[in-house]
mmCIF file of C-alpha atoms in Angstrom:
data_model
loop_
_atom_site.group_PDB
_atom_site.id
_atom_site.type_symbol
_atom_site.label_atom_id
_atom_site.label_comp_id
_atom_site.label_asym_id
_atom_site.label_seq_id
_atom_site.Cartn_x
_atom_site.Cartn_y
_atom_site.Cartn_z
ATOM 1 C CA MET A 1 0.205 -38.814 40.100
ATOM 2 C CA VAL A 2 0.169 -35.026 39.758
ATOM 3 C CA LEU A 3 3.129 -32.682 39.445
ATOM 4 C CA GLU A 4 2.712 -29.051 40.423
ATOM 5 C CA THR A 5 4.577 -25.819 39.693
ATOM 6 C CA ASN A 6 3.755 -22.208 40.540
ATOM 7 C CA ARG A 7 1.254 -21.865 37.699
ATOM 8 C CA LEU A 8 0.734 -25.372 36.394
ATOM 9 C CA LEU A 9 -0.601 -28.800 37.185
ATOM 10 C CA LEU A 10 0.969 -31.612 35.166
ATOM 11 C CA LEU A 11 -1.365 -34.580 34.807
ATOM 12 C CA PRO A 12 -0.526 -37.860 33.081
ATOM 13 C CA MET A 13 -2.814 -38.749 30.202
ATOM 14 C CA THR A 14 -5.008 -41.751 30.951
ATOM 15 C CA ILE A 15 -6.614 -44.287 28.641
ATOM 16 C CA ASP A 16 -10.127 -42.974 29.396
ATOM 17 C CA PHE A 17 -9.053 -39.383 28.742
ATOM 18 C CA ILE A 18 -7.399 -40.325 25.444
ATOM 19 C CA ASP A 19 -10.455 -42.360 24.355
ATOM 20 C CA GLY A 20 -12.695 -39.372 25.035
ATOM 21 C CA ILE A 21 -10.452 -36.959 23.140
ATOM 22 C CA ILE A 22 -10.196 -39.331 20.149
ATOM 23 C CA ASP A 23 -14.003 -39.697 20.149
ATOM 24 C CA GLY A 24 -14.500 -35.925 20.393
ATOM 25 C CA ASP A 25 -16.301 -36.302 23.727
ATOM 26 C CA LYS A 26 -15.919 -33.091 25.755
ATOM 27 C CA LYS A 27 -16.776 -35.105 28.889
ATOM 28 C CA ALA A 28 -13.203 -36.442 28.759
ATOM 29 C CA TYR A 29 -12.047 -33.168 30.280
ATOM 30 C CA SER A 30 -14.369 -33.559 33.256
ATOM 31 C CA LEU A 31 -12.640 -36.880 34.050
ATOM 32 C CA LEU A 32 -9.647 -34.771 35.058
ATOM 33 C CA ASN A 33 -11.647 -31.797 36.387
ATOM 34 C CA ILE A 34 -10.331 -29.499 33.675
ATOM 35 C CA LYS A 35 -11.913 -27.389 30.935
ATOM 36 C CA PRO A 36 -11.821 -27.989 27.177
ATOM 37 C CA SER A 37 -9.422 -25.871 25.175
ATOM 38 C CA GLU A 38 -10.016 -24.541 21.673
ATOM 39 C CA GLU A 39 -6.322 -25.034 20.852
ATOM 40 C CA TRP A 40 -5.735 -28.478 22.303
ATOM 41 C CA PRO A 41 -5.239 -31.091 21.022
ATOM 42 C CA SER A 42 -3.216 -29.864 18.061
ATOM 43 C CA GLU A 43 -3.304 -31.979 14.903
ATOM 44 C CA GLU A 44 0.152 -33.267 15.771
ATOM 45 C CA ILE A 45 -0.676 -34.472 19.282
ATOM 46 C CA PHE A 46 -4.056 -35.793 18.085
ATOM 47 C CA SER A 47 -2.215 -38.005 15.578
ATOM 48 C CA PHE A 48 -0.051 -39.403 18.405
ATOM 49 C CA LEU A 49 -2.955 -40.225 20.754
ATOM 50 C CA PRO A 50 -3.521 -43.768 19.410
ATOM 51 C CA MET A 51 0.167 -44.579 19.932
ATOM 52 C CA ILE A 52 0.100 -43.064 23.442
ATOM 53 C CA LYS A 53 -2.989 -45.160 24.208
ATOM 54 C CA LYS A 54 -1.325 -48.317 22.871
ATOM 55 C CA ASN A 55 1.667 -47.763 25.163
ATOM 56 C CA LEU A 56 -0.619 -47.128 28.153
ATOM 57 C CA LEU A 57 -2.604 -50.305 27.457
ATOM 58 C CA GLN A 58 0.588 -52.340 27.827
ATOM 59 C CA LYS A 59 1.204 -50.832 31.276
ATOM 60 C CA LYS A 60 -2.447 -50.499 32.374
ATOM 61 C CA GLU A 61 -1.809 -47.063 33.915
ATOM 62 C CA PRO A 62 0.558 -44.116 33.527
ATOM 63 C CA THR A 63 4.067 -44.604 34.925
ATOM 64 C CA GLY A 64 5.284 -41.032 34.467
ATOM 65 C CA PHE A 65 7.382 -42.034 31.475
ATOM 66 C CA ASP A 66 4.441 -41.321 29.196
ATOM 67 C CA SER A 67 2.557 -38.237 28.067
ATOM 68 C CA TRP A 68 1.373 -35.454 30.352
ATOM 69 C CA ILE A 69 -0.930 -32.483 29.891
ATOM 70 C CA PHE A 70 -0.021 -29.088 31.297
ATOM 71 C CA ILE A 71 -2.930 -27.335 33.005
ATOM 72 C CA ASP A 72 -3.033 -23.643 33.911
ATOM 73 C CA LYS A 73 -4.093 -23.521 37.589
ATOM 74 C CA PHE A 74 -5.872 -20.202 37.035
ATOM 75 C CA ASP A 75 -8.419 -21.276 34.417
ATOM 76 C CA LEU A 76 -7.936 -25.095 34.418
ATOM 77 C CA CYS A 77 -7.338 -25.136 30.647
ATOM 78 C CA ILE A 78 -4.649 -27.124 28.861
ATOM 79 C CA VAL A 79 -1.692 -24.945 27.859
ATOM 80 C CA GLY A 80 0.376 -27.780 26.430
ATOM 81 C CA ASP A 81 1.563 -31.329 26.663
ATOM 82 C CA GLY A 82 4.779 -33.237 26.888
ATOM 83 C CA GLY A 83 6.535 -36.084 28.499
ATOM 84 C CA PHE A 84 8.720 -39.016 27.729
ATOM 85 C CA LYS A 85 8.671 -41.475 24.872
ATOM 86 C CA GLY A 86 8.780 -44.594 27.007
ATOM 87 C CA GLU A 87 10.549 -46.215 29.916
ATOM 88 C CA PRO A 88 14.276 -45.672 30.470
ATOM 89 C CA THR A 89 16.636 -47.664 28.254
ATOM 90 C CA GLU A 90 19.179 -50.147 29.638
ATOM 91 C CA ASN A 91 21.618 -47.239 29.854
ATOM 92 C CA GLY A 92 19.120 -45.069 31.760
ATOM 93 C CA GLY A 93 18.093 -42.802 28.884
ATOM 94 C CA ILE A 94 14.712 -41.290 28.188
ATOM 95 C CA ASP A 95 13.608 -39.018 25.367
ATOM 96 C CA LEU A 96 11.666 -35.821 26.040
ATOM 97 C CA GLY A 97 9.093 -34.019 23.909
ATOM 98 C CA TYR A 98 6.757 -31.097 24.570
ATOM 99 C CA GLY A 99 4.499 -28.497 22.982
ATOM 100 C CA ILE A 100 2.636 -25.404 24.114
ATOM 101 C CA VAL A 101 -0.588 -24.128 22.517
ATOM 102 C CA LYS A 102 0.029 -21.137 20.287
ATOM 103 C CA SER A 103 -1.702 -18.484 22.419
ATOM 104 C CA LYS A 104 0.339 -19.435 25.514
ATOM 105 C CA ARG A 105 3.804 -19.526 23.928
ATOM 106 C CA ARG A 106 6.561 -17.172 25.073
ATOM 107 C CA ASN A 107 5.081 -16.938 28.585
ATOM 108 C CA GLY A 108 7.422 -19.352 30.356
ATOM 109 C CA TYR A 109 5.001 -22.280 30.435
ATOM 110 C CA ALA A 110 7.328 -24.614 28.522
ATOM 111 C CA TYR A 111 10.246 -23.848 30.823
ATOM 112 C CA GLU A 112 8.090 -24.307 33.915
ATOM 113 C CA ALA A 113 6.531 -27.598 32.760
ATOM 114 C CA VAL A 114 9.642 -29.156 31.259
ATOM 115 C CA SER A 115 11.770 -28.197 34.281
ATOM 116 C CA GLU A 116 9.299 -30.077 36.471
ATOM 117 C CA LEU A 117 9.305 -33.114 34.152
ATOM 118 C CA ILE A 118 13.113 -33.156 34.275
ATOM 119 C CA ARG A 119 13.099 -32.812 38.058
ATOM 120 C CA TRP A 120 10.669 -35.725 38.342
ATOM 121 C CA ALA A 121 12.629 -37.874 35.866
ATOM 122 C CA PHE A 122 15.944 -37.353 37.647
ATOM 123 C CA SER A 123 14.279 -38.301 40.943
ATOM 124 C CA GLN A 124 13.764 -41.771 39.439
ATOM 125 C CA PRO A 125 16.739 -44.026 40.211
ATOM 126 C CA ASN A 126 16.867 -45.656 36.773
ATOM 127 C CA VAL A 127 17.159 -42.364 34.818
ATOM 128 C CA LYS A 128 20.710 -41.261 34.018
ATOM 129 C CA TYR A 129 20.185 -38.927 31.071
ATOM 130 C CA ILE A 130 17.476 -37.216 29.040
ATOM 131 C CA THR A 131 17.587 -36.576 25.308
ATOM 132 C CA ALA A 132 15.495 -34.266 23.141
ATOM 133 C CA ASP A 133 15.427 -33.096 19.566
ATOM 134 C CA CYS A 134 13.864 -30.219 17.699
ATOM 135 C CA LEU A 135 13.809 -28.674 14.272
ATOM 136 C CA ASN A 136 16.845 -26.521 13.521
ATOM 137 C CA GLU A 137 14.514 -23.674 12.579
ATOM 138 C CA ASN A 138 12.738 -23.785 15.962
ATOM 139 C CA GLU A 139 14.924 -21.201 17.692
ATOM 140 C CA PRO A 140 12.630 -20.775 20.754
ATOM 141 C CA SER A 141 12.786 -24.515 21.466
ATOM 142 C CA ILE A 142 16.556 -24.623 20.974
ATOM 143 C CA LYS A 143 16.938 -21.718 23.417
ATOM 144 C CA LEU A 144 14.648 -23.451 25.911
ATOM 145 C CA LEU A 145 16.583 -26.715 25.775
ATOM 146 C CA GLU A 146 19.842 -24.815 26.272
ATOM 147 C CA LYS A 147 18.326 -22.821 29.166
ATOM 148 C CA LEU A 148 17.375 -26.143 30.771
ATOM 149 C CA GLY A 149 21.061 -27.107 30.647
ATOM 150 C CA MET A 150 20.832 -29.470 27.709
ATOM 151 C CA LYS A 151 23.885 -29.704 25.462
ATOM 152 C CA LYS A 152 23.570 -29.890 21.690
ATOM 153 C CA ILE A 153 25.332 -33.095 20.639
ATOM 154 C CA LYS A 154 24.666 -33.148 16.911
ATOM 155 C CA ILE A 155 22.835 -31.604 14.016
ATOM 156 C CA GLU A 156 21.530 -33.990 11.424
ATOM 157 C CA ASP A 157 19.429 -33.006 8.442
ATOM 158 C CA GLU A 158 16.684 -30.749 9.858
ATOM 159 C CA LEU A 159 17.076 -31.706 13.534
ATOM 160 C CA SER A 160 19.268 -30.676 16.450
ATOM 161 C CA TYR A 161 19.822 -33.305 19.149
ATOM 162 C CA PHE A 162 20.367 -32.537 22.836
ATOM 163 C CA ILE A 163 21.313 -34.387 26.014
ATOM 164 C CA LEU A 164 21.169 -33.633 29.727
ATOM 165 C CA GLU A 165 23.018 -35.976 32.037
ATOM 166 C CA LYS A 166 22.041 -36.581 35.633
ATOM 167 C CA MET A 167 24.721 -35.227 37.888
ATOM 168 C CA PHE A 168 25.234 -36.255 41.472
ATOM 169 C CA SER A 169 24.493 -32.660 42.480
ATOM 170 C CA SER A 170 21.907 -32.037 39.776
ATOM 171 C CA PRO A 171 19.721 -28.958 40.258
ATOM 172 C CA TYR A 172 16.807 -31.230 39.318
#
């Protein structure tokens, strides 16, 4: 499964890819026909890779409701990652997360990638709404979530929480 935008390819992370990244094996990138990036994986995403792998092992292969990498079509390097934190709940909810490597921020990559993830998610019949959260101090991410049509539903401690409901005539 590959999603495509004007500038990006979105590829689901696989078990073999994650194993290679965890082991520091640069050949992992060639599994997906992409190039290594000096900025990816960040320490944060690296710390989540074992959990992502554990979830994939239960399913045997990516379902789309897992983690994706965002690839720049021009140079085939990773500009970020994101995705969903598991299958939809009974009520049809999924939780979204994303990150862009520092040198590629403020160039529209997050909007482009996350818009495509939302479009894909709302094309799935069992998805009714998408949630996301971010640090209150992360103004660029807050603006992005609002630009995507997400509504802030609460602020708690250091986090702002957002929701986007699937509409019958959703632009996604």
